[in-house]
Amino acid sequence: GFCLVCGDGRYGQLGLEMNCTCSPHLLTLTHSIADATAGHLHSALITERGELLTCGDLSHDKLCQPQNHPLADRSVPGVARLPHLTVVEELAHLRLVQASAAVRHTAAVTSDGQFFVCGQHFGCIPRPAFMQSQLDEQRTLCTLTRVLQVVVGAHHALLLTENGRVYSFICDDPRPHKRYPQLGQGPQSPTRNTPMLVCEPHPNSVGQNSVVPNSVGQGRPLVATTLSAGQNHSVSWLDKQHNAAFAFGSHKYGRLSHEHETLASFPTKIDCGSSAG
């Protein structure tokens, strides 16, 4: 596939030698593009060969590239940028199939279901989001299987596994007193970087989205076919046959598409209307 870019390019996030363009420009690359994602000040693309390419602002290690990269442009005082799409050599031995970029992070999934994260808290060398011992332990606790999709928001990430289960985790340095309703883990959101299974609220829960924990808590695991993450909210969607979507996180600016208070700490169903068939 081809890739068209437009918008602000001052930090090299367009992969072009221009600071801004209002009209779409075609990127000239050696190989076709299989996936593309835009972060706040950076971009990430995956080629048909499974390579991860990044460009843009080098801060926070979000490009999966070292700060002293030989192609880095430091002509603007206080700014280090990578103005051209550059292969992430640390993952060159793997075949990547999907990527997601946000404010301070980039994440990617391999063809065999591994997932890697780089950026704030994780560093510039992309690695499995957790040490192998932690990942093995978490598999035992909540049967984390092969990952099909990873999406990142400003402070959190979601994983979709091959059995349709959804997991969430914090991808910044955890803050013990900060609430993370976008994790969908209930009013007492965990402050760990380990993936946790996302569940619907228990049918008998009372005050499920209140800041006060309830005695019933989580119900059955949330099932989805695709995920999306915003800055402080998350959305999951089940296929057209079931016509079900769930949102959780901050409701500021009407992000959750349903009447609610200020936040939804458990997945809350969105009325999608009747199925198109």
PDB file of C-alpha atoms in Angstrom:
ATOM      1  CA  GLY A   1       0.000   0.000   0.000  1.00  0.00           C
ATOM      2  CA  PHE A   2       0.862   3.686  -0.302  1.00  0.00           C
ATOM      3  CA  CYS A   3       1.118   6.282   2.457  1.00  0.00           C
ATOM      4  CA  LEU A   4      -0.060   9.904   2.233  1.00  0.00           C
ATOM      5  CA  VAL A   5       0.931  12.463   4.868  1.00  0.00           C
ATOM      6  CA  CYS A   6      -0.099  16.037   5.648  1.00  0.00           C
ATOM      7  CA  GLY A   7      -0.082  18.500   8.541  1.00  0.00           C
ATOM      8  CA  ASP A   8       2.636  19.828  10.837  1.00  0.00           C
ATOM      9  CA  GLY A   9       6.110  18.520  10.046  1.00  0.00           C
ATOM     10  CA  ARG A  10       8.325  20.748  12.169  1.00  0.00           C
ATOM     11  CA  TYR A  11       9.630  17.810  14.184  1.00  0.00           C
ATOM     12  CA  GLY A  12      10.159  15.591  11.143  1.00  0.00           C
ATOM     13  CA  GLN A  13       6.986  13.609  11.828  1.00  0.00           C
ATOM     14  CA  LEU A  14       5.927  13.694   8.155  1.00  0.00           C
ATOM     15  CA  GLY A  15       9.113  12.025   6.941  1.00  0.00           C
ATOM     16  CA  LEU A  16       9.502  14.860   4.443  1.00  0.00           C
ATOM     17  CA  GLU A  17      11.794  17.849   4.048  1.00  0.00           C
ATOM     18  CA  MET A  18       9.036  20.324   4.895  1.00  0.00           C
ATOM     19  CA  ASN A  19       7.663  21.940   8.031  1.00  0.00           C
ATOM     20  CA  CYS A  20       4.014  21.919   7.046  1.00  0.00           C
ATOM     21  CA  THR A  21       1.714  20.862   4.241  1.00  0.00           C
ATOM     22  CA  CYS A  22      -2.035  21.263   3.918  1.00  0.00           C
ATOM     23  CA  SER A  23      -2.323  18.875   0.981  1.00  0.00           C
ATOM     24  CA  PRO A  24      -1.536  15.148   1.160  1.00  0.00           C
ATOM     25  CA  HIS A  25       1.934  14.143  -0.034  1.00  0.00           C
ATOM     26  CA  LEU A  26       2.890  10.641  -1.132  1.00  0.00           C
ATOM     27  CA  LEU A  27       5.834   9.117   0.705  1.00  0.00           C
ATOM     28  CA  THR A  28       8.389   7.543  -1.603  1.00  0.00           C
ATOM     29  CA  LEU A  29       9.558   4.305  -0.032  1.00  0.00           C
ATOM     30  CA  THR A  30      11.335   1.191  -1.224  1.00  0.00           C
ATOM     31  CA  HIS A  31       8.600  -1.174  -0.041  1.00  0.00           C
ATOM     32  CA  SER A  32       4.822  -0.999   0.233  1.00  0.00           C
ATOM     33  CA  ILE A  33       3.269   0.019   3.547  1.00  0.00           C
ATOM     34  CA  ALA A  34       1.273  -2.499   5.581  1.00  0.00           C
ATOM     35  CA  ASP A  35       0.375  -0.221   8.512  1.00  0.00           C
ATOM     36  CA  ALA A  36       0.816   3.424   9.508  1.00  0.00           C
ATOM     37  CA  THR A  37       0.185   5.314  12.732  1.00  0.00           C
ATOM     38  CA  ALA A  38       0.624   8.933  13.827  1.00  0.00           C
ATOM     39  CA  GLY A  39       1.590  10.034  17.324  1.00  0.00           C
ATOM     40  CA  HIS A  40       1.752  13.531  18.784  1.00  0.00           C
ATOM     41  CA  LEU A  41       5.115  14.509  17.253  1.00  0.00           C
ATOM     42  CA  HIS A  42       6.176  11.294  15.533  1.00  0.00           C
ATOM     43  CA  SER A  43       5.064   8.643  13.073  1.00  0.00           C
ATOM     44  CA  ALA A  44       5.575   4.904  12.718  1.00  0.00           C
ATOM     45  CA  LEU A  45       5.092   2.722   9.643  1.00  0.00           C
ATOM     46  CA  ILE A  46       5.367  -0.987   8.977  1.00  0.00           C
ATOM     47  CA  THR A  47       6.426  -2.204   5.554  1.00  0.00           C
ATOM     48  CA  GLU A  48       5.141  -5.294   3.768  1.00  0.00           C
ATOM     49  CA  ARG A  49       8.429  -6.952   4.756  1.00  0.00           C
ATOM     50  CA  GLY A  50       7.600  -6.449   8.428  1.00  0.00           C
ATOM     51  CA  GLU A  51      10.058  -3.639   9.166  1.00  0.00           C
ATOM     52  CA  LEU A  52       9.234  -0.834  11.623  1.00  0.00           C
ATOM     53  CA  LEU A  53      10.155   2.673  10.446  1.00  0.00           C
ATOM     54  CA  THR A  54       9.906   5.769  12.648  1.00  0.00           C
ATOM     55  CA  CYS A  55      10.497   9.502  12.271  1.00  0.00           C
ATOM     56  CA  GLY A  56       9.895  12.698  14.218  1.00  0.00           C
ATOM     57  CA  ASP A  57      10.769  13.994  17.674  1.00  0.00           C
ATOM     58  CA  LEU A  58      13.422  11.912  19.455  1.00  0.00           C
ATOM     59  CA  SER A  59      12.431  12.916  22.987  1.00  0.00           C
ATOM     60  CA  HIS A  60      11.062  10.352  25.472  1.00  0.00           C
ATOM     61  CA  ASP A  61      12.696   7.521  23.410  1.00  0.00           C
ATOM     62  CA  LYS A  62       9.409   7.071  21.544  1.00  0.00           C
ATOM     63  CA  LEU A  63      11.036   6.476  18.133  1.00  0.00           C
ATOM     64  CA  CYS A  64      12.708   3.264  19.331  1.00  0.00           C
ATOM     65  CA  GLN A  65      15.916   4.960  18.174  1.00  0.00           C
ATOM     66  CA  PRO A  66      18.922   6.114  20.242  1.00  0.00           C
ATOM     67  CA  GLN A  67      19.198   9.804  21.102  1.00  0.00           C
ATOM     68  CA  ASN A  68      22.625   9.914  19.431  1.00  0.00           C
ATOM     69  CA  HIS A  69      21.369   8.441  16.161  1.00  0.00           C
ATOM     70  CA  PRO A  70      23.759   9.442  13.340  1.00  0.00           C
ATOM     71  CA  LEU A  71      20.873  10.775  11.213  1.00  0.00           C
ATOM     72  CA  ALA A  72      19.463  12.964  14.000  1.00  0.00           C
ATOM     73  CA  ASP A  73      18.939  16.634  13.109  1.00  0.00           C
ATOM     74  CA  ARG A  74      19.834  19.110  15.870  1.00  0.00           C
ATOM     75  CA  SER A  75      19.746  22.303  13.816  1.00  0.00           C
ATOM     76  CA  VAL A  76      16.950  23.720  15.996  1.00  0.00           C
ATOM     77  CA  PRO A  77      18.245  24.541  19.518  1.00  0.00           C
ATOM     78  CA  GLY A  78      16.877  22.174  22.138  1.00  0.00           C
ATOM     79  CA  VAL A  79      15.253  19.864  19.578  1.00  0.00           C
ATOM     80  CA  ALA A  80      16.486  16.466  18.396  1.00  0.00           C
ATOM     81  CA  ARG A  81      14.527  15.023  15.509  1.00  0.00           C
ATOM     82  CA  LEU A  82      14.749  12.256  12.953  1.00  0.00           C
ATOM     83  CA  PRO A  83      13.339  13.870   9.792  1.00  0.00           C
ATOM     84  CA  HIS A  84      13.368  10.754   7.604  1.00  0.00           C
ATOM     85  CA  LEU A  85      11.701   7.391   8.135  1.00  0.00           C
ATOM     86  CA  THR A  86      14.374   5.122   9.568  1.00  0.00           C
ATOM     87  CA  VAL A  87      14.319   1.369  10.200  1.00  0.00           C
ATOM     88  CA  VAL A  88      14.308   0.293  13.857  1.00  0.00           C
ATOM     89  CA  GLU A  89      17.321  -1.993  13.748  1.00  0.00           C
ATOM     90  CA  GLU A  90      16.593  -3.594  17.123  1.00  0.00           C
ATOM     91  CA  LEU A  91      13.494  -5.253  15.619  1.00  0.00           C
ATOM     92  CA  ALA A  92      14.870  -5.927  12.144  1.00  0.00           C
ATOM     93  CA  HIS A  93      15.079  -9.672  12.851  1.00  0.00           C
ATOM     94  CA  LEU A  94      11.317  -9.855  13.499  1.00  0.00           C
ATOM     95  CA  ARG A  95       8.307  -9.566  11.209  1.00  0.00           C
ATOM     96  CA  LEU A  96       6.004  -6.841  12.499  1.00  0.00           C
ATOM     97  CA  VAL A  97       2.373  -6.594  11.427  1.00  0.00           C
ATOM     98  CA  GLN A  98       0.816  -3.714  13.403  1.00  0.00           C
ATOM     99  CA  ALA A  99       1.934  -0.559  15.199  1.00  0.00           C
ATOM    100  CA  SER A 100       0.476   2.193  17.364  1.00  0.00           C
ATOM    101  CA  ALA A 101       1.918   5.605  18.287  1.00  0.00           C
ATOM    102  CA  ALA A 102       0.763   8.100  20.910  1.00  0.00           C
ATOM    103  CA  VAL A 103       2.323  10.983  22.838  1.00  0.00           C
ATOM    104  CA  ARG A 104       5.412   9.363  24.383  1.00  0.00           C
ATOM    105  CA  HIS A 105       5.300   5.776  23.137  1.00  0.00           C
ATOM    106  CA  THR A 106       5.361   3.475  20.141  1.00  0.00           C
ATOM    107  CA  ALA A 107       4.180  -0.127  20.311  1.00  0.00           C
ATOM    108  CA  ALA A 108       4.229  -2.928  17.751  1.00  0.00           C
ATOM    109  CA  VAL A 109       3.029  -6.514  17.338  1.00  0.00           C
ATOM    110  CA  THR A 110       4.874  -9.313  15.550  1.00  0.00           C
ATOM    111  CA  SER A 111       3.391 -11.950  13.272  1.00  0.00           C
ATOM    112  CA  ASP A 112       3.776 -14.576  16.009  1.00  0.00           C
ATOM    113  CA  GLY A 113       1.921 -12.541  18.629  1.00  0.00           C
ATOM    114  CA  GLN A 114       4.697 -10.832  20.591  1.00  0.00           C
ATOM    115  CA  PHE A 115       4.368  -7.156  21.445  1.00  0.00           C
ATOM    116  CA  PHE A 116       7.032  -4.526  22.032  1.00  0.00           C
ATOM    117  CA  VAL A 117       6.927  -1.049  23.559  1.00  0.00           C
ATOM    118  CA  CYS A 118       9.423   1.806  23.572  1.00  0.00           C
ATOM    119  CA  GLY A 119       9.209   5.308  24.998  1.00  0.00           C
ATOM    120  CA  GLN A 120       8.909   6.880  28.413  1.00  0.00           C
ATOM    121  CA  HIS A 121       9.516   4.354  31.202  1.00  0.00           C
ATOM    122  CA  PHE A 122      10.543   1.639  28.690  1.00  0.00           C
ATOM    123  CA  GLY A 123      13.548   3.321  27.041  1.00  0.00           C
ATOM    124  CA  CYS A 124      14.604   3.589  23.403  1.00  0.00           C
ATOM    125  CA  ILE A 125      15.356  -0.101  22.895  1.00  0.00           C
ATOM    126  CA  PRO A 126      12.063  -1.810  22.037  1.00  0.00           C
ATOM    127  CA  ARG A 127      11.547  -4.858  24.171  1.00  0.00           C
ATOM    128  CA  PRO A 128       8.701  -7.007  25.375  1.00  0.00           C
ATOM    129  CA  ALA A 129       6.694  -4.679  27.568  1.00  0.00           C
ATOM    130  CA  PHE A 130       7.543  -6.773  30.627  1.00  0.00           C
ATOM    131  CA  MET A 131      10.364  -8.969  31.806  1.00  0.00           C
ATOM    132  CA  GLN A 132       9.851 -12.591  30.789  1.00  0.00           C
ATOM    133  CA  SER A 133       9.267 -13.722  34.378  1.00  0.00           C
ATOM    134  CA  GLN A 134       6.523 -11.126  34.797  1.00  0.00           C
ATOM    135  CA  LEU A 135       4.953 -12.115  31.486  1.00  0.00           C
ATOM    136  CA  ASP A 136       5.006 -15.805  32.403  1.00  0.00           C
ATOM    137  CA  GLU A 137       3.404 -15.030  35.747  1.00  0.00           C
ATOM    138  CA  GLN A 138       0.730 -12.910  34.106  1.00  0.00           C
ATOM    139  CA  ARG A 139      -0.020 -15.647  31.585  1.00  0.00           C
ATOM    140  CA  THR A 140      -0.699 -17.950  34.497  1.00  0.00           C
ATOM    141  CA  LEU A 141      -2.922 -15.419  36.240  1.00  0.00           C
ATOM    142  CA  CYS A 142      -5.065 -14.293  33.341  1.00  0.00           C
ATOM    143  CA  THR A 143      -4.195 -16.557  30.371  1.00  0.00           C
ATOM    144  CA  LEU A 144      -2.536 -13.889  28.246  1.00  0.00           C
ATOM    145  CA  THR A 145      -2.340 -15.516  24.802  1.00  0.00           C
ATOM    146  CA  ARG A 146      -0.993 -14.430  21.428  1.00  0.00           C
ATOM    147  CA  VAL A 147      -1.453 -10.694  20.918  1.00  0.00           C
ATOM    148  CA  LEU A 148      -3.213  -9.539  17.738  1.00  0.00           C
ATOM    149  CA  GLN A 149      -3.366  -5.775  18.345  1.00  0.00           C
ATOM    150  CA  VAL A 150      -1.802  -3.165  20.606  1.00  0.00           C
ATOM    151  CA  VAL A 151      -3.006   0.445  20.913  1.00  0.00           C
ATOM    152  CA  VAL A 152      -1.499   3.194  23.051  1.00  0.00           C
ATOM    153  CA  GLY A 153      -2.979   6.347  24.534  1.00  0.00           C
ATOM    154  CA  ALA A 154      -1.276   9.164  26.385  1.00  0.00           C
ATOM    155  CA  HIS A 155      -0.679   7.132  29.554  1.00  0.00           C
ATOM    156  CA  HIS A 156      -2.043   3.662  28.878  1.00  0.00           C
ATOM    157  CA  ALA A 157      -2.105   0.786  26.416  1.00  0.00           C
ATOM    158  CA  LEU A 158      -4.543  -1.966  25.452  1.00  0.00           C
ATOM    159  CA  LEU A 159      -3.870  -5.437  24.119  1.00  0.00           C
ATOM    160  CA  LEU A 160      -6.237  -7.639  22.110  1.00  0.00           C
ATOM    161  CA  THR A 161      -5.435 -11.344  22.195  1.00  0.00           C
ATOM    162  CA  GLU A 162      -6.381 -14.114  19.784  1.00  0.00           C
ATOM    163  CA  ASN A 163      -9.216 -15.285  22.040  1.00  0.00           C
ATOM    164  CA  GLY A 164     -10.795 -11.816  21.940  1.00  0.00           C
ATOM    165  CA  ARG A 165      -9.795 -10.841  25.466  1.00  0.00           C
ATOM    166  CA  VAL A 166      -8.717  -7.291  26.272  1.00  0.00           C
ATOM    167  CA  TYR A 167      -5.865  -6.379  28.622  1.00  0.00           C
ATOM    168  CA  SER A 168      -4.800  -2.929  29.796  1.00  0.00           C
ATOM    169  CA  PHE A 169      -1.734  -1.493  31.481  1.00  0.00           C
ATOM    170  CA  ILE A 170      -0.088   1.817  32.352  1.00  0.00           C
ATOM    171  CA  CYS A 171       2.747   2.711  29.984  1.00  0.00           C
ATOM    172  CA  ASP A 172       4.069   5.712  31.936  1.00  0.00           C
ATOM    173  CA  ASP A 173       5.769   5.698  35.303  1.00  0.00           C
ATOM    174  CA  PRO A 174       2.900   4.662  37.608  1.00  0.00           C
ATOM    175  CA  ARG A 175       1.667   7.260  40.075  1.00  0.00           C
ATOM    176  CA  PRO A 176       0.242   5.654  43.231  1.00  0.00           C
ATOM    177  CA  HIS A 177      -2.392   8.341  43.833  1.00  0.00           C
ATOM    178  CA  LYS A 178      -3.454   8.865  40.213  1.00  0.00           C
ATOM    179  CA  ARG A 179      -6.642   7.290  38.863  1.00  0.00           C
ATOM    180  CA  TYR A 180      -6.604   5.574  35.488  1.00  0.00           C
ATOM    181  CA  PRO A 181     -10.260   4.986  34.455  1.00  0.00           C
ATOM    182  CA  GLN A 182      -9.076   4.425  30.856  1.00  0.00           C
ATOM    183  CA  LEU A 183      -7.750   1.031  31.986  1.00  0.00           C
ATOM    184  CA  GLY A 184     -11.304  -0.224  32.555  1.00  0.00           C
ATOM    185  CA  GLN A 185     -10.187  -1.849  35.807  1.00  0.00           C
ATOM    186  CA  GLY A 186     -12.755  -0.266  38.111  1.00  0.00           C
ATOM    187  CA  PRO A 187     -12.591   2.673  40.522  1.00  0.00           C
ATOM    188  CA  GLN A 188      -9.459   1.345  42.219  1.00  0.00           C
ATOM    189  CA  SER A 189      -7.319   1.193  39.074  1.00  0.00           C
ATOM    190  CA  PRO A 190      -4.044  -0.692  39.565  1.00  0.00           C
ATOM    191  CA  THR A 191      -0.865   1.358  39.331  1.00  0.00           C
ATOM    192  CA  ARG A 192       1.251  -1.330  37.684  1.00  0.00           C
ATOM    193  CA  ASN A 193       2.774  -1.750  34.241  1.00  0.00           C
ATOM    194  CA  THR A 194       1.596  -5.368  34.024  1.00  0.00           C
ATOM    195  CA  PRO A 195      -1.290  -6.261  31.652  1.00  0.00           C
ATOM    196  CA  MET A 196      -4.534  -6.853  33.506  1.00  0.00           C
ATOM    197  CA  LEU A 197      -7.654  -8.504  32.094  1.00  0.00           C
ATOM    198  CA  VAL A 198     -10.476  -6.016  31.375  1.00  0.00           C
ATOM    199  CA  CYS A 199     -13.912  -7.181  32.491  1.00  0.00           C
ATOM    200  CA  GLU A 200     -17.419  -5.831  32.220  1.00  0.00           C
ATOM    201  CA  PRO A 201     -18.942  -4.659  35.512  1.00  0.00           C
ATOM    202  CA  HIS A 202     -20.796  -7.320  37.442  1.00  0.00           C
ATOM    203  CA  PRO A 203     -24.565  -7.177  36.678  1.00  0.00           C
ATOM    204  CA  ASN A 204     -25.285  -6.617  40.371  1.00  0.00           C
ATOM    205  CA  SER A 205     -22.757  -3.820  40.803  1.00  0.00           C
ATOM    206  CA  VAL A 206     -24.018  -0.613  42.352  1.00  0.00           C
ATOM    207  CA  GLY A 207     -22.161   2.606  41.700  1.00  0.00           C
ATOM    208  CA  GLN A 208     -19.786   0.782  39.349  1.00  0.00           C
ATOM    209  CA  ASN A 209     -18.121   3.981  38.131  1.00  0.00           C
ATOM    210  CA  SER A 210     -18.033   5.773  41.452  1.00  0.00           C
ATOM    211  CA  VAL A 211     -14.801   6.701  43.165  1.00  0.00           C
ATOM    212  CA  VAL A 212     -16.013   4.522  46.027  1.00  0.00           C
ATOM    213  CA  PRO A 213     -15.229   0.828  45.393  1.00  0.00           C
ATOM    214  CA  ASN A 214     -18.228  -1.481  45.366  1.00  0.00           C
ATOM    215  CA  SER A 215     -18.408  -4.928  46.887  1.00  0.00           C
ATOM    216  CA  VAL A 216     -19.284  -6.804  43.680  1.00  0.00           C
ATOM    217  CA  GLY A 217     -16.760  -5.467  41.154  1.00  0.00           C
ATOM    218  CA  GLN A 218     -15.897  -7.160  37.884  1.00  0.00           C
ATOM    219  CA  GLY A 219     -18.058  -9.497  35.855  1.00  0.00           C
ATOM    220  CA  ARG A 220     -17.310 -11.513  32.736  1.00  0.00           C
ATOM    221  CA  PRO A 221     -14.244 -10.684  30.593  1.00  0.00           C
ATOM    222  CA  LEU A 222     -14.727  -8.047  27.929  1.00  0.00           C
ATOM    223  CA  VAL A 223     -14.625  -9.539  24.406  1.00  0.00           C
ATOM    224  CA  ALA A 224     -13.671  -7.480  21.339  1.00  0.00           C
ATOM    225  CA  THR A 225     -12.509  -7.684  17.739  1.00  0.00           C
ATOM    226  CA  THR A 226     -10.779  -4.306  17.557  1.00  0.00           C
ATOM    227  CA  LEU A 227      -9.558  -1.613  19.956  1.00  0.00           C
ATOM    228  CA  SER A 228      -8.882   2.105  19.967  1.00  0.00           C
ATOM    229  CA  ALA A 229      -7.221   4.344  22.558  1.00  0.00           C
ATOM    230  CA  GLY A 230      -7.495   8.098  22.965  1.00  0.00           C
ATOM    231  CA  GLN A 231      -5.588  10.352  25.306  1.00  0.00           C
ATOM    232  CA  ASN A 232      -7.596   9.409  28.401  1.00  0.00           C
ATOM    233  CA  HIS A 233     -10.227   6.984  27.166  1.00  0.00           C
ATOM    234  CA  SER A 234     -10.591   3.621  25.430  1.00  0.00           C
ATOM    235  CA  VAL A 235     -13.074   2.021  23.035  1.00  0.00           C
ATOM    236  CA  SER A 236     -13.577  -1.629  22.137  1.00  0.00           C
ATOM    237  CA  TRP A 237     -15.831  -3.022  19.411  1.00  0.00           C
ATOM    238  CA  LEU A 238     -17.273  -6.459  18.840  1.00  0.00           C
ATOM    239  CA  ASP A 239     -18.018  -7.558  15.273  1.00  0.00           C
ATOM    240  CA  LYS A 240     -21.045  -6.445  13.229  1.00  0.00           C
ATOM    241  CA  GLN A 241     -22.929  -9.621  14.082  1.00  0.00           C
ATOM    242  CA  HIS A 242     -23.005  -8.634  17.775  1.00  0.00           C
ATOM    243  CA  ASN A 243     -22.992  -4.865  17.090  1.00  0.00           C
ATOM    244  CA  ALA A 244     -21.549  -4.043  20.500  1.00  0.00           C
ATOM    245  CA  ALA A 245     -19.124  -1.310  21.518  1.00  0.00           C
ATOM    246  CA  PHE A 246     -17.827  -0.398  24.967  1.00  0.00           C
ATOM    247  CA  ALA A 247     -16.090   2.755  26.178  1.00  0.00           C
ATOM    248  CA  PHE A 248     -14.273   3.561  29.400  1.00  0.00           C
ATOM    249  CA  GLY A 249     -12.188   6.409  30.765  1.00  0.00           C
ATOM    250  CA  SER A 250     -12.730  10.168  30.860  1.00  0.00           C
ATOM    251  CA  HIS A 251     -16.065  11.472  29.602  1.00  0.00           C
ATOM    252  CA  LYS A 252     -14.794  15.048  29.279  1.00  0.00           C
ATOM    253  CA  TYR A 253     -15.818  16.570  25.908  1.00  0.00           C
ATOM    254  CA  GLY A 254     -18.285  13.674  25.445  1.00  0.00           C
ATOM    255  CA  ARG A 255     -15.535  11.185  24.558  1.00  0.00           C
ATOM    256  CA  LEU A 256     -17.543   8.145  25.617  1.00  0.00           C
ATOM    257  CA  SER A 257     -20.576   8.800  23.399  1.00  0.00           C
ATOM    258  CA  HIS A 258     -23.102   8.133  26.147  1.00  0.00           C
ATOM    259  CA  GLU A 259     -24.698  10.051  28.985  1.00  0.00           C
ATOM    260  CA  HIS A 260     -22.437   9.684  31.936  1.00  0.00           C
ATOM    261  CA  GLU A 261     -20.869  11.448  34.863  1.00  0.00           C
ATOM    262  CA  THR A 262     -17.230  12.482  34.524  1.00  0.00           C
ATOM    263  CA  LEU A 263     -15.734   9.063  33.930  1.00  0.00           C
ATOM    264  CA  ALA A 264     -16.453   5.371  33.431  1.00  0.00           C
ATOM    265  CA  SER A 265     -13.991   3.151  35.258  1.00  0.00           C
ATOM    266  CA  PHE A 266     -15.572  -0.050  33.932  1.00  0.00           C
ATOM    267  CA  PRO A 267     -16.423  -0.752  30.249  1.00  0.00           C
ATOM    268  CA  THR A 268     -19.810   0.835  29.524  1.00  0.00           C
ATOM    269  CA  LYS A 269     -21.854  -0.229  26.525  1.00  0.00           C
ATOM    270  CA  ILE A 270     -22.492   2.301  23.759  1.00  0.00           C
ATOM    271  CA  ASP A 271     -25.812   2.202  21.950  1.00  0.00           C
ATOM    272  CA  CYS A 272     -24.853   1.487  18.350  1.00  0.00           C
ATOM    273  CA  GLY A 273     -28.397   1.147  17.027  1.00  0.00           C
ATOM    274  CA  SER A 274     -29.573  -1.822  15.013  1.00  0.00           C
ATOM    275  CA  SER A 275     -27.139  -3.978  13.079  1.00  0.00           C
ATOM    276  CA  ALA A 276     -26.691  -3.287   9.373  1.00  0.00           C
ATOM    277  CA  GLY A 277     -26.840  -7.015   8.743  1.00  0.00           C
TER     278      GLY A 277
END
